[in-house]
Structures are given as structure tokens and as C-alpha cells.
Amino acid sequence: MRSDALPNPQSRIPNSGPIRFDVVSLFPEFIARAADVGVVGRARERGLVTLQAWNPRDYAEGNYRRVDDRPFGGGPGMVMLIDPLRATLAAARAADPAPARVIYMSPQGQRLTQARVRELAALPRLILLCGRYEGVDERLLQAEVDEELSIGDYVLSGGELAAAVVLDAVARLQDGALGDAESAVQDSFEGDGLLDCPHYTRPVSHALGQVPEVLLSGNHAEIAKWRRQQALVRTLERRPDLIDESTLGKADRRLLADWRSANGADPGGTPAA
Ligand code: 4HQ
């Protein structure tokens, strides 16, 4: 940031060098691809994020370079072996002296939230461990992993997509990663924990509908109020779990009351009496 510039409300993460990602995966090219495009790709070009992928196959012994074996106790599928993963993690750790948080992507982990993303974005270094098959020998997780993290309650065929999600969400919060047109503060969850308001662009008039009048008014206070009202109503309608109406401030209650009297309904609830 130029020293004469106003403080940028987007710059939430103090920029003390790039954040380093090491991703341990049997499909390193998948990770490299995901990190090459868009905001993440640009953050890397700008030196805000560095990424190295590590293939446990390269640290597996023997002619067959085995990375998995059958589960004790029987059952379907394979389990990733301790030793190739341990050697891979040791190599990744040794590649940089910065302390790393080791995260295993798994549906057994805590659910990823924007609050968690913000915490991770403030760390110097993350090692993301991606499992395939039935997962990883539990002893490796106990010995080497600081936390398990889930991107949601569904089953993926591997941790790579989950790691790409963490990489994307964390990278875009690095100071300087977003352009002016991509502000993080106005996004869903950032700042106020509400869903985003609707967005419109040209043309004003289209066979599919009109742009709401207020957005064309040039009245910035009214526009801000409308957007806030939309965010409140949409959150109550679509994700009532995200909002506790009893904790809303006076202005927000007013916006909701106004919406209800204009629409004769209770977003996410029963119709007004
Ligand atoms: N998997 N959030 C099973 C996930 C997952 C998720 C990754 C599938 C690990 C062994 N990871 N492997 N959901 O479903 O993070």
C-alpha cells in the first residue's frame, strides 16, 4: 500500500511475507492447476502466496512405490500408509524453516467457515494433507496432523478439491490479492455474517425484468439501506441458521419491519398477522 493511501478496508491480513502452502497429494498436477488461475494465480504472481505440491509416491520405497495397503479388520478400500506420508511431510517441513500448521482434509474435521478461513489466512504456513481411498492410517494423523478440516458434509473421492477450496478462500484474503473490483469486505460472511445482496448490471430493461429503481437513483444512502435490507431478508429466508433476529440492531430491525409491512410477509417465517 502506498503510504499516502487511505487504509484499505480489504487489507485484513497484515502482509508479513507470502503465505506458504505445501499440499501433499497423489495428484499434485490437480493442485497446480487449481492454483494457476484467477485470484489465486494472480496472488501467486504477485508473490503473496507460494505453493509447492508434494507427491507421497516420490517418497515411497520399493519397486512398486506403494502408498496404500488393505485395512486391518477387513472391509472395502485401501488405507494410505504411514511411512510415505511421514517422509513427504518431513521433506515439506524441511523445505522452509517457518512453522507450519498441518491440516488433514477430511469429513471428520471441523467444518470450514469464513471465520476459520480468516484465522488460517493469518498464519505463515499451511501444509494441506490430501487423502485418497478410505483415508490415512490414524497413527499418522495422531502424530503429524494439527487439525482435521472438512469443507462440508458430503463425501469426495479425495482431499484435493477440499484443499483447493482452502487455498482459494485463504489466498484471496491476503493483503493485495483482490483488485478494487473484488472487495472482500462486502462479500457474504465478511464483516457482518449475512448473505450478499442481489447484483444487477446493464441493461436496465430486459425481457427477464427491470433493475430495481433505487439502484438507478444515485442516492447512495438509500442504495446502502436497500442492499442491507435485501441481505437481511435473504438471510432470514434462505439461511435462518446464520442470523438471530433478537441480536439485530435498531436500524436492521427497522429495515426488516419496513420490508414486512411492504410485503405483508415474514421472511423465513409465518405470514404477518
Ligand atoms: N474427503 N472435506 C475422503 C472428503 C472431504 C470433505 C477427503 C473424502 C478425504 C479420504 N475432505 N478422503 N468433505 O470428503 O474435506
PDB file of C-alpha atoms and ligand atoms in Angstrom:
ATOM      1  CA  MET A   1       0.000   0.000   0.000  1.00  0.00           C
ATOM      2  CA  ARG A   2       1.274   3.491  -0.792  1.00  0.00           C
ATOM      3  CA  SER A   3       1.981   5.348   2.423  1.00  0.00           C
ATOM      4  CA  ASP A   4      -0.205   8.274   1.336  1.00  0.00           C
ATOM      5  CA  ALA A   5      -3.156   5.997   0.560  1.00  0.00           C
ATOM      6  CA  LEU A   6      -6.079   5.626   2.885  1.00  0.00           C
ATOM      7  CA  PRO A   7      -6.107   2.401   4.854  1.00  0.00           C
ATOM      8  CA  ASN A   8      -7.659  -0.210   2.594  1.00  0.00           C
ATOM      9  CA  PRO A   9     -10.627  -1.834   4.328  1.00  0.00           C
ATOM     10  CA  GLN A  10      -9.891  -5.017   2.374  1.00  0.00           C
ATOM     11  CA  SER A  11      -6.435  -5.433   3.827  1.00  0.00           C
ATOM     12  CA  ARG A  12      -7.397  -7.589   6.766  1.00  0.00           C
ATOM     13  CA  ILE A  13      -4.266  -9.677   6.864  1.00  0.00           C
ATOM     14  CA  PRO A  14      -1.053  -7.807   7.683  1.00  0.00           C
ATOM     15  CA  ASN A  15       1.368  -8.679   4.929  1.00  0.00           C
ATOM     16  CA  SER A  16       4.414 -10.176   6.633  1.00  0.00           C
ATOM     17  CA  GLY A  17       5.711 -12.077   3.624  1.00  0.00           C
ATOM     18  CA  PRO A  18       3.845 -14.549   1.451  1.00  0.00           C
ATOM     19  CA  ILE A  19       1.754 -17.303   2.974  1.00  0.00           C
ATOM     20  CA  ARG A  20       3.260 -20.646   2.061  1.00  0.00           C
ATOM     21  CA  PHE A  21       1.161 -23.652   1.077  1.00  0.00           C
ATOM     22  CA  ASP A  22       2.519 -27.158   0.819  1.00  0.00           C
ATOM     23  CA  VAL A  23      -0.004 -29.651  -0.469  1.00  0.00           C
ATOM     24  CA  VAL A  24       0.635 -33.365  -0.035  1.00  0.00           C
ATOM     25  CA  SER A  25      -1.277 -35.240  -2.704  1.00  0.00           C
ATOM     26  CA  LEU A  26      -1.103 -38.217  -5.051  1.00  0.00           C
ATOM     27  CA  PHE A  27      -2.367 -35.800  -7.736  1.00  0.00           C
ATOM     28  CA  PRO A  28      -0.032 -32.805  -7.479  1.00  0.00           C
ATOM     29  CA  GLU A  29      -0.912 -31.650 -11.012  1.00  0.00           C
ATOM     30  CA  PHE A  30      -4.523 -31.188  -9.905  1.00  0.00           C
ATOM     31  CA  ILE A  31      -3.421 -28.783  -7.171  1.00  0.00           C
ATOM     32  CA  ALA A  32      -1.056 -26.936  -9.503  1.00  0.00           C
ATOM     33  CA  ARG A  33      -3.884 -26.396 -11.998  1.00  0.00           C
ATOM     34  CA  ALA A  34      -6.317 -25.107  -9.390  1.00  0.00           C
ATOM     35  CA  ALA A  35      -3.708 -22.655  -8.130  1.00  0.00           C
ATOM     36  CA  ASP A  36      -2.829 -21.306 -11.580  1.00  0.00           C
ATOM     37  CA  VAL A  37      -5.960 -19.366 -12.449  1.00  0.00           C
ATOM     38  CA  GLY A  38      -7.960 -16.388 -11.259  1.00  0.00           C
ATOM     39  CA  VAL A  39      -7.393 -14.624  -7.972  1.00  0.00           C
ATOM     40  CA  VAL A  40      -5.164 -17.404  -6.615  1.00  0.00           C
ATOM     41  CA  GLY A  41      -2.996 -17.442  -9.733  1.00  0.00           C
ATOM     42  CA  ARG A  42      -2.592 -13.674  -9.563  1.00  0.00           C
ATOM     43  CA  ALA A  43      -1.829 -13.778  -5.823  1.00  0.00           C
ATOM     44  CA  ARG A  44       0.990 -16.184  -6.635  1.00  0.00           C
ATOM     45  CA  GLU A  45       2.266 -13.953  -9.449  1.00  0.00           C
ATOM     46  CA  ARG A  46       2.243 -11.048  -7.008  1.00  0.00           C
ATOM     47  CA  GLY A  47       4.295 -13.074  -4.537  1.00  0.00           C
ATOM     48  CA  LEU A  48       1.539 -13.061  -1.901  1.00  0.00           C
ATOM     49  CA  VAL A  49       1.139 -16.831  -1.945  1.00  0.00           C
ATOM     50  CA  THR A  50       3.629 -19.589  -2.629  1.00  0.00           C
ATOM     51  CA  LEU A  51       2.681 -23.160  -3.322  1.00  0.00           C
ATOM     52  CA  GLN A  52       4.522 -26.426  -3.549  1.00  0.00           C
ATOM     53  CA  ALA A  53       2.897 -29.787  -4.179  1.00  0.00           C
ATOM     54  CA  TRP A  54       4.423 -32.988  -2.819  1.00  0.00           C
ATOM     55  CA  ASN A  55       3.675 -36.473  -4.090  1.00  0.00           C
ATOM     56  CA  PRO A  56       3.924 -39.235  -1.468  1.00  0.00           C
ATOM     57  CA  ARG A  57       4.659 -41.640  -4.343  1.00  0.00           C
ATOM     58  CA  ASP A  58       8.051 -39.937  -4.628  1.00  0.00           C
ATOM     59  CA  TYR A  59       8.764 -40.844  -1.001  1.00  0.00           C
ATOM     60  CA  ALA A  60       7.538 -44.443  -1.204  1.00  0.00           C
ATOM     61  CA  GLU A  61      10.023 -47.318  -1.076  1.00  0.00           C
ATOM     62  CA  GLY A  62      10.494 -50.335  -3.289  1.00  0.00           C
ATOM     63  CA  ASN A  63       9.929 -51.118  -6.922  1.00  0.00           C
ATOM     64  CA  TYR A  64       6.182 -50.702  -6.568  1.00  0.00           C
ATOM     65  CA  ARG A  65       6.326 -47.446  -4.612  1.00  0.00           C
ATOM     66  CA  ARG A  66       3.296 -48.462  -2.619  1.00  0.00           C
ATOM     67  CA  VAL A  67       1.404 -45.703  -0.884  1.00  0.00           C
ATOM     68  CA  ASP A  68      -1.556 -47.744   0.375  1.00  0.00           C
ATOM     69  CA  ASP A  69      -2.497 -51.132   1.787  1.00  0.00           C
ATOM     70  CA  ARG A  70      -5.548 -53.093   2.896  1.00  0.00           C
ATOM     71  CA  PRO A  71      -7.297 -52.104   6.116  1.00  0.00           C
ATOM     72  CA  PHE A  72      -6.797 -54.201   9.239  1.00  0.00           C
ATOM     73  CA  GLY A  73     -10.132 -55.614  10.330  1.00  0.00           C
ATOM     74  CA  GLY A  74     -11.206 -56.087   6.759  1.00  0.00           C
ATOM     75  CA  GLY A  75     -13.660 -54.158   4.687  1.00  0.00           C
ATOM     76  CA  PRO A  76     -13.507 -52.433   1.336  1.00  0.00           C
ATOM     77  CA  GLY A  77     -10.952 -49.981   0.067  1.00  0.00           C
ATOM     78  CA  MET A  78      -7.389 -49.136   0.902  1.00  0.00           C
ATOM     79  CA  VAL A  79      -5.690 -47.039   3.590  1.00  0.00           C
ATOM     80  CA  MET A  80      -2.750 -44.723   2.967  1.00  0.00           C
ATOM     81  CA  LEU A  81       0.487 -45.964   4.527  1.00  0.00           C
ATOM     82  CA  ILE A  82       2.233 -44.120   7.336  1.00  0.00           C
ATOM     83  CA  ASP A  83       5.796 -44.083   6.030  1.00  0.00           C
ATOM     84  CA  PRO A  84       5.455 -42.447   2.607  1.00  0.00           C
ATOM     85  CA  LEU A  85       3.295 -39.723   4.137  1.00  0.00           C
ATOM     86  CA  ARG A  86       5.665 -39.197   7.047  1.00  0.00           C
ATOM     87  CA  ALA A  87       8.643 -38.876   4.716  1.00  0.00           C
ATOM     88  CA  THR A  88       6.699 -36.469   2.500  1.00  0.00           C
ATOM     89  CA  LEU A  89       5.659 -34.314   5.432  1.00  0.00           C
ATOM     90  CA  ALA A  90       9.239 -34.276   6.736  1.00  0.00           C
ATOM     91  CA  ALA A  91      10.505 -33.124   3.332  1.00  0.00           C
ATOM     92  CA  ALA A  92       7.830 -30.439   3.108  1.00  0.00           C
ATOM     93  CA  ARG A  93       8.561 -29.151   6.616  1.00  0.00           C
ATOM     94  CA  ALA A  94      12.306 -29.114   5.915  1.00  0.00           C
ATOM     95  CA  ALA A  95      11.852 -27.048   2.745  1.00  0.00           C
ATOM     96  CA  ASP A  96      11.280 -23.921   4.852  1.00  0.00           C
ATOM     97  CA  PRO A  97      12.094 -23.038   8.466  1.00  0.00           C
ATOM     98  CA  ALA A  98       8.737 -21.315   9.051  1.00  0.00           C
ATOM     99  CA  PRO A  99       6.476 -23.224  11.437  1.00  0.00           C
ATOM    100  CA  ALA A 100       3.673 -24.982   9.583  1.00  0.00           C
ATOM    101  CA  ARG A 101       0.161 -25.932  10.637  1.00  0.00           C
ATOM    102  CA  VAL A 102      -0.580 -29.377   9.236  1.00  0.00           C
ATOM    103  CA  ILE A 103      -4.196 -29.845   8.186  1.00  0.00           C
ATOM    104  CA  TYR A 104      -5.797 -33.085   7.043  1.00  0.00           C
ATOM    105  CA  MET A 105      -8.769 -32.577   4.736  1.00  0.00           C
ATOM    106  CA  SER A 106     -11.497 -34.882   5.984  1.00  0.00           C
ATOM    107  CA  PRO A 107     -15.247 -35.068   6.616  1.00  0.00           C
ATOM    108  CA  GLN A 108     -14.310 -35.970  10.233  1.00  0.00           C
ATOM    109  CA  GLY A 109     -12.843 -32.492  10.719  1.00  0.00           C
ATOM    110  CA  GLN A 110     -14.338 -29.242  11.942  1.00  0.00           C
ATOM    111  CA  ARG A 111     -16.383 -27.538   9.260  1.00  0.00           C
ATOM    112  CA  LEU A 112     -14.638 -24.761   7.375  1.00  0.00           C
ATOM    113  CA  THR A 113     -16.228 -21.343   7.922  1.00  0.00           C
ATOM    114  CA  GLN A 114     -15.216 -17.853   6.839  1.00  0.00           C
ATOM    115  CA  ALA A 115     -14.137 -17.208  10.449  1.00  0.00           C
ATOM    116  CA  ARG A 116     -11.801 -20.208  10.248  1.00  0.00           C
ATOM    117  CA  VAL A 117     -10.560 -19.045   6.831  1.00  0.00           C
ATOM    118  CA  ARG A 118      -9.620 -15.686   8.372  1.00  0.00           C
ATOM    119  CA  GLU A 119      -7.653 -17.406  11.128  1.00  0.00           C
ATOM    120  CA  LEU A 120      -5.805 -19.613   8.650  1.00  0.00           C
ATOM    121  CA  ALA A 121      -5.093 -16.620   6.408  1.00  0.00           C
ATOM    122  CA  ALA A 122      -3.125 -15.006   9.247  1.00  0.00           C
ATOM    123  CA  LEU A 123      -0.728 -17.969   9.589  1.00  0.00           C
ATOM    124  CA  PRO A 124       2.654 -18.001   7.817  1.00  0.00           C
ATOM    125  CA  ARG A 125       2.432 -21.527   6.502  1.00  0.00           C
ATOM    126  CA  LEU A 126      -0.072 -24.330   5.920  1.00  0.00           C
ATOM    127  CA  ILE A 127       0.571 -27.928   4.955  1.00  0.00           C
ATOM    128  CA  LEU A 128      -2.567 -29.494   3.497  1.00  0.00           C
ATOM    129  CA  LEU A 129      -2.687 -33.275   3.524  1.00  0.00           C
ATOM    130  CA  CYS A 130      -4.984 -34.858   0.946  1.00  0.00           C
ATOM    131  CA  GLY A 131      -6.125 -38.423   1.388  1.00  0.00           C
ATOM    132  CA  ARG A 132      -7.419 -40.823  -1.251  1.00  0.00           C
ATOM    133  CA  TYR A 133      -9.190 -44.168  -0.856  1.00  0.00           C
ATOM    134  CA  GLU A 134     -10.596 -44.738   2.651  1.00  0.00           C
ATOM    135  CA  GLY A 135      -8.161 -42.208   4.108  1.00  0.00           C
ATOM    136  CA  VAL A 136      -4.947 -42.267   6.122  1.00  0.00           C
ATOM    137  CA  ASP A 137      -3.670 -44.562   8.874  1.00  0.00           C
ATOM    138  CA  GLU A 138      -4.943 -42.997  12.108  1.00  0.00           C
ATOM    139  CA  ARG A 139      -1.477 -43.140  13.722  1.00  0.00           C
ATOM    140  CA  LEU A 140      -0.087 -40.763  11.080  1.00  0.00           C
ATOM    141  CA  LEU A 141      -2.912 -38.336  11.815  1.00  0.00           C
ATOM    142  CA  GLN A 142      -2.272 -38.555  15.584  1.00  0.00           C
ATOM    143  CA  ALA A 143       1.458 -37.971  15.219  1.00  0.00           C
ATOM    144  CA  GLU A 144       1.675 -35.401  12.442  1.00  0.00           C
ATOM    145  CA  VAL A 145      -1.576 -33.542  11.980  1.00  0.00           C
ATOM    146  CA  ASP A 146      -2.587 -30.434  13.948  1.00  0.00           C
ATOM    147  CA  GLU A 147      -6.210 -30.413  12.835  1.00  0.00           C
ATOM    148  CA  GLU A 148      -8.715 -32.043  10.520  1.00  0.00           C
ATOM    149  CA  LEU A 149     -10.825 -29.769   8.389  1.00  0.00           C
ATOM    150  CA  SER A 150     -13.997 -30.546   6.421  1.00  0.00           C
ATOM    151  CA  ILE A 151     -15.388 -28.394   3.625  1.00  0.00           C
ATOM    152  CA  GLY A 152     -18.867 -29.829   4.103  1.00  0.00           C
ATOM    153  CA  ASP A 153     -20.987 -32.824   4.935  1.00  0.00           C
ATOM    154  CA  TYR A 154     -20.609 -34.815   1.753  1.00  0.00           C
ATOM    155  CA  VAL A 155     -18.089 -37.352   0.532  1.00  0.00           C
ATOM    156  CA  LEU A 156     -15.410 -36.501  -2.003  1.00  0.00           C
ATOM    157  CA  SER A 157     -13.218 -39.079  -3.692  1.00  0.00           C
ATOM    158  CA  GLY A 158     -10.129 -37.322  -2.382  1.00  0.00           C
ATOM    159  CA  GLY A 159      -8.955 -34.367  -0.340  1.00  0.00           C
ATOM    160  CA  GLU A 160      -7.644 -32.408  -3.360  1.00  0.00           C
ATOM    161  CA  LEU A 161     -10.819 -30.463  -4.098  1.00  0.00           C
ATOM    162  CA  ALA A 162     -11.126 -29.638  -0.401  1.00  0.00           C
ATOM    163  CA  ALA A 163      -7.522 -28.413  -0.291  1.00  0.00           C
ATOM    164  CA  ALA A 164      -8.162 -26.275  -3.381  1.00  0.00           C
ATOM    165  CA  VAL A 165     -11.119 -24.725  -1.547  1.00  0.00           C
ATOM    166  CA  VAL A 166      -8.943 -23.832   1.450  1.00  0.00           C
ATOM    167  CA  LEU A 167      -6.219 -22.478  -0.827  1.00  0.00           C
ATOM    168  CA  ASP A 168      -8.686 -20.280  -2.721  1.00  0.00           C
ATOM    169  CA  ALA A 169     -10.514 -18.932   0.326  1.00  0.00           C
ATOM    170  CA  VAL A 170      -7.273 -18.183   2.205  1.00  0.00           C
ATOM    171  CA  ALA A 171      -5.331 -16.766  -0.759  1.00  0.00           C
ATOM    172  CA  ARG A 172      -7.974 -14.179  -1.651  1.00  0.00           C
ATOM    173  CA  LEU A 173      -7.745 -12.700   1.863  1.00  0.00           C
ATOM    174  CA  GLN A 174      -4.037 -11.955   1.579  1.00  0.00           C
ATOM    175  CA  ASP A 175      -3.369  -8.247   1.506  1.00  0.00           C
ATOM    176  CA  GLY A 176      -3.270  -7.155  -2.150  1.00  0.00           C
ATOM    177  CA  ALA A 177      -4.789 -10.330  -3.611  1.00  0.00           C
ATOM    178  CA  LEU A 178      -8.068  -8.693  -4.611  1.00  0.00           C
ATOM    179  CA  GLY A 179      -8.430  -5.802  -7.004  1.00  0.00           C
ATOM    180  CA  ASP A 180     -10.652  -2.823  -6.236  1.00  0.00           C
ATOM    181  CA  ALA A 181     -13.488  -4.553  -8.071  1.00  0.00           C
ATOM    182  CA  GLU A 182     -13.272  -7.644  -5.884  1.00  0.00           C
ATOM    183  CA  SER A 183     -13.635  -6.279  -2.382  1.00  0.00           C
ATOM    184  CA  ALA A 184     -13.679  -8.895   0.356  1.00  0.00           C
ATOM    185  CA  VAL A 185     -15.476  -6.806   2.968  1.00  0.00           C
ATOM    186  CA  GLN A 186     -18.726  -6.684   1.011  1.00  0.00           C
ATOM    187  CA  ASP A 187     -18.877 -10.422   0.424  1.00  0.00           C
ATOM    188  CA  SER A 188     -21.243 -12.767   2.155  1.00  0.00           C
ATOM    189  CA  PHE A 189     -19.945 -13.560   5.654  1.00  0.00           C
ATOM    190  CA  GLU A 190     -17.181 -10.982   5.596  1.00  0.00           C
ATOM    191  CA  GLY A 191     -17.905  -8.261   8.095  1.00  0.00           C
ATOM    192  CA  ASP A 192     -21.480  -8.934   9.101  1.00  0.00           C
ATOM    193  CA  GLY A 193     -22.128 -12.650   8.586  1.00  0.00           C
ATOM    194  CA  LEU A 194     -25.081 -12.004   6.272  1.00  0.00           C
ATOM    195  CA  LEU A 195     -25.678 -13.322   2.792  1.00  0.00           C
ATOM    196  CA  ASP A 196     -24.887 -10.988  -0.089  1.00  0.00           C
ATOM    197  CA  CYS A 197     -27.489  -8.664  -1.617  1.00  0.00           C
ATOM    198  CA  PRO A 198     -28.572  -9.159  -5.273  1.00  0.00           C
ATOM    199  CA  HIS A 199     -26.478  -7.567  -8.029  1.00  0.00           C
ATOM    200  CA  TYR A 200     -27.508  -6.106 -11.389  1.00  0.00           C
ATOM    201  CA  THR A 201     -25.772  -4.741 -14.444  1.00  0.00           C
ATOM    202  CA  ARG A 202     -26.791  -3.456 -17.880  1.00  0.00           C
ATOM    203  CA  PRO A 203     -29.276  -3.336 -19.455  1.00  0.00           C
ATOM    204  CA  VAL A 204     -31.689  -1.538 -17.125  1.00  0.00           C
ATOM    205  CA  SER A 205     -34.605  -3.019 -19.005  1.00  0.00           C
ATOM    206  CA  HIS A 206     -34.548  -6.616 -20.183  1.00  0.00           C
ATOM    207  CA  ALA A 207     -37.138  -9.214 -21.171  1.00  0.00           C
ATOM    208  CA  LEU A 208     -36.194 -11.008 -17.916  1.00  0.00           C
ATOM    209  CA  GLY A 209     -37.006  -7.969 -15.797  1.00  0.00           C
ATOM    210  CA  GLN A 210     -36.061  -4.494 -14.626  1.00  0.00           C
ATOM    211  CA  VAL A 211     -33.252  -3.320 -12.408  1.00  0.00           C
ATOM    212  CA  PRO A 212     -34.703  -2.087  -9.078  1.00  0.00           C
ATOM    213  CA  GLU A 213     -35.325   1.679  -9.286  1.00  0.00           C
ATOM    214  CA  VAL A 214     -33.365   2.543  -6.169  1.00  0.00           C
ATOM    215  CA  LEU A 215     -30.118   1.317  -7.738  1.00  0.00           C
ATOM    216  CA  LEU A 216     -30.525   3.862 -10.538  1.00  0.00           C
ATOM    217  CA  SER A 217     -31.364   6.733  -8.185  1.00  0.00           C
ATOM    218  CA  GLY A 218     -27.836   7.847  -7.399  1.00  0.00           C
ATOM    219  CA  ASN A 219     -28.928   8.176  -3.772  1.00  0.00           C
ATOM    220  CA  HIS A 220     -26.109   6.338  -2.057  1.00  0.00           C
ATOM    221  CA  ALA A 221     -27.689   6.305   1.386  1.00  0.00           C
ATOM    222  CA  GLU A 222     -30.887   4.779   0.000  1.00  0.00           C
ATOM    223  CA  ILE A 223     -28.902   2.268  -2.035  1.00  0.00           C
ATOM    224  CA  ALA A 224     -26.931   1.202   1.044  1.00  0.00           C
ATOM    225  CA  LYS A 225     -30.172   0.818   3.017  1.00  0.00           C
ATOM    226  CA  TRP A 226     -31.777  -1.246   0.231  1.00  0.00           C
ATOM    227  CA  ARG A 227     -28.765  -3.538  -0.008  1.00  0.00           C
ATOM    228  CA  ARG A 228     -28.694  -4.069   3.738  1.00  0.00           C
ATOM    229  CA  GLN A 229     -32.420  -4.804   3.738  1.00  0.00           C
ATOM    230  CA  GLN A 230     -32.023  -7.328   0.924  1.00  0.00           C
ATOM    231  CA  ALA A 231     -29.147  -9.003   2.753  1.00  0.00           C
ATOM    232  CA  LEU A 232     -31.215  -9.275   5.932  1.00  0.00           C
ATOM    233  CA  VAL A 233     -34.313 -10.615   4.188  1.00  0.00           C
ATOM    234  CA  ARG A 234     -32.400 -13.107   2.057  1.00  0.00           C
ATOM    235  CA  THR A 235     -30.517 -14.387   5.069  1.00  0.00           C
ATOM    236  CA  LEU A 236     -33.735 -14.885   7.045  1.00  0.00           C
ATOM    237  CA  GLU A 237     -35.395 -16.568   4.076  1.00  0.00           C
ATOM    238  CA  ARG A 238     -32.571 -18.778   2.911  1.00  0.00           C
ATOM    239  CA  ARG A 239     -30.268 -19.320   5.876  1.00  0.00           C
ATOM    240  CA  PRO A 240     -32.161 -18.600   9.094  1.00  0.00           C
ATOM    241  CA  ASP A 241     -29.402 -20.525  10.915  1.00  0.00           C
ATOM    242  CA  LEU A 242     -26.993 -17.643  10.195  1.00  0.00           C
ATOM    243  CA  ILE A 243     -28.984 -14.915  11.890  1.00  0.00           C
ATOM    244  CA  ASP A 244     -30.519 -14.325  15.316  1.00  0.00           C
ATOM    245  CA  GLU A 245     -33.121 -11.627  14.886  1.00  0.00           C
ATOM    246  CA  SER A 246     -33.086 -10.806  18.594  1.00  0.00           C
ATOM    247  CA  THR A 247     -29.462  -9.631  18.338  1.00  0.00           C
ATOM    248  CA  LEU A 248     -30.042  -7.253  15.416  1.00  0.00           C
ATOM    249  CA  GLY A 249     -29.512  -3.554  15.955  1.00  0.00           C
ATOM    250  CA  LYS A 250     -32.247  -0.949  15.807  1.00  0.00           C
ATOM    251  CA  ALA A 251     -31.557   0.068  12.200  1.00  0.00           C
ATOM    252  CA  ASP A 252     -31.676  -3.543  10.980  1.00  0.00           C
ATOM    253  CA  ARG A 253     -34.960  -4.196  12.825  1.00  0.00           C
ATOM    254  CA  ARG A 254     -36.383  -1.090  11.189  1.00  0.00           C
ATOM    255  CA  LEU A 255     -35.326  -2.318   7.736  1.00  0.00           C
ATOM    256  CA  LEU A 256     -36.966  -5.691   8.379  1.00  0.00           C
ATOM    257  CA  ALA A 257     -40.135  -4.109   9.754  1.00  0.00           C
ATOM    258  CA  ASP A 258     -40.304  -1.869   6.682  1.00  0.00           C
ATOM    259  CA  TRP A 259     -39.877  -4.852   4.382  1.00  0.00           C
ATOM    260  CA  ARG A 260     -42.560  -6.826   6.218  1.00  0.00           C
ATOM    261  CA  SER A 261     -45.135  -4.068   6.094  1.00  0.00           C
ATOM    262  CA  ALA A 262     -44.429  -3.511   2.397  1.00  0.00           C
ATOM    263  CA  ASN A 263     -44.572  -7.227   1.580  1.00  0.00           C
ATOM    264  CA  GLY A 264     -47.095  -8.470   4.116  1.00  0.00           C
ATOM    265  CA  ALA A 265     -44.865 -11.393   4.969  1.00  0.00           C
ATOM    266  CA  ASP A 266     -42.281 -12.623   7.367  1.00  0.00           C
ATOM    267  CA  PRO A 267     -39.108 -13.703   5.565  1.00  0.00           C
ATOM    268  CA  GLY A 268     -38.388 -17.253   6.604  1.00  0.00           C
ATOM    269  CA  GLY A 269     -41.329 -17.315   8.972  1.00  0.00           C
ATOM    270  CA  THR A 270     -45.098 -17.153   9.112  1.00  0.00           C
ATOM    271  CA  PRO A 271     -47.068 -14.537   7.165  1.00  0.00           C
ATOM    272  CA  ALA A 272     -47.664 -11.378   9.175  1.00  0.00           C
ATOM    273  CA  ALA A 273     -50.964 -11.426  11.119  1.00  0.00           C
TER     274      ALA A 273
HETATM  275  N1  4HQ B   1     -12.841 -36.456   1.704  1.00  0.00           N
HETATM  276  N2  4HQ B   1     -13.986 -32.189   3.358  1.00  0.00           N
HETATM  277  C1  4HQ B   1     -12.382 -38.849   1.925  1.00  0.00           C
HETATM  278  C2  4HQ B   1     -13.854 -35.522   1.911  1.00  0.00           C
HETATM  279  C3  4HQ B   1     -13.606 -34.181   2.497  1.00  0.00           C
HETATM  280  C4  4HQ B   1     -14.607 -33.269   2.883  1.00  0.00           C
HETATM  281  C5  4HQ B   1     -11.417 -36.189   1.819  1.00  0.00           C
HETATM  282  C6  4HQ B   1     -13.214 -37.783   1.266  1.00  0.00           C
HETATM  283  C7  4HQ B   1     -10.639 -37.326   2.437  1.00  0.00           C
HETATM  284  C8  4HQ B   1     -10.166 -39.672   2.370  1.00  0.00           C
HETATM  285  N3  4HQ B   1     -12.443 -33.612   2.765  1.00  0.00           N
HETATM  286  N4  4HQ B   1     -10.972 -38.581   1.836  1.00  0.00           N
HETATM  287  N5  4HQ B   1     -15.924 -33.410   2.804  1.00  0.00           N
HETATM  288  O1  4HQ B   1     -14.991 -35.811   1.647  1.00  0.00           O
HETATM  289  O2  4HQ B   1     -12.683 -32.404   3.294  1.00  0.00           O
END
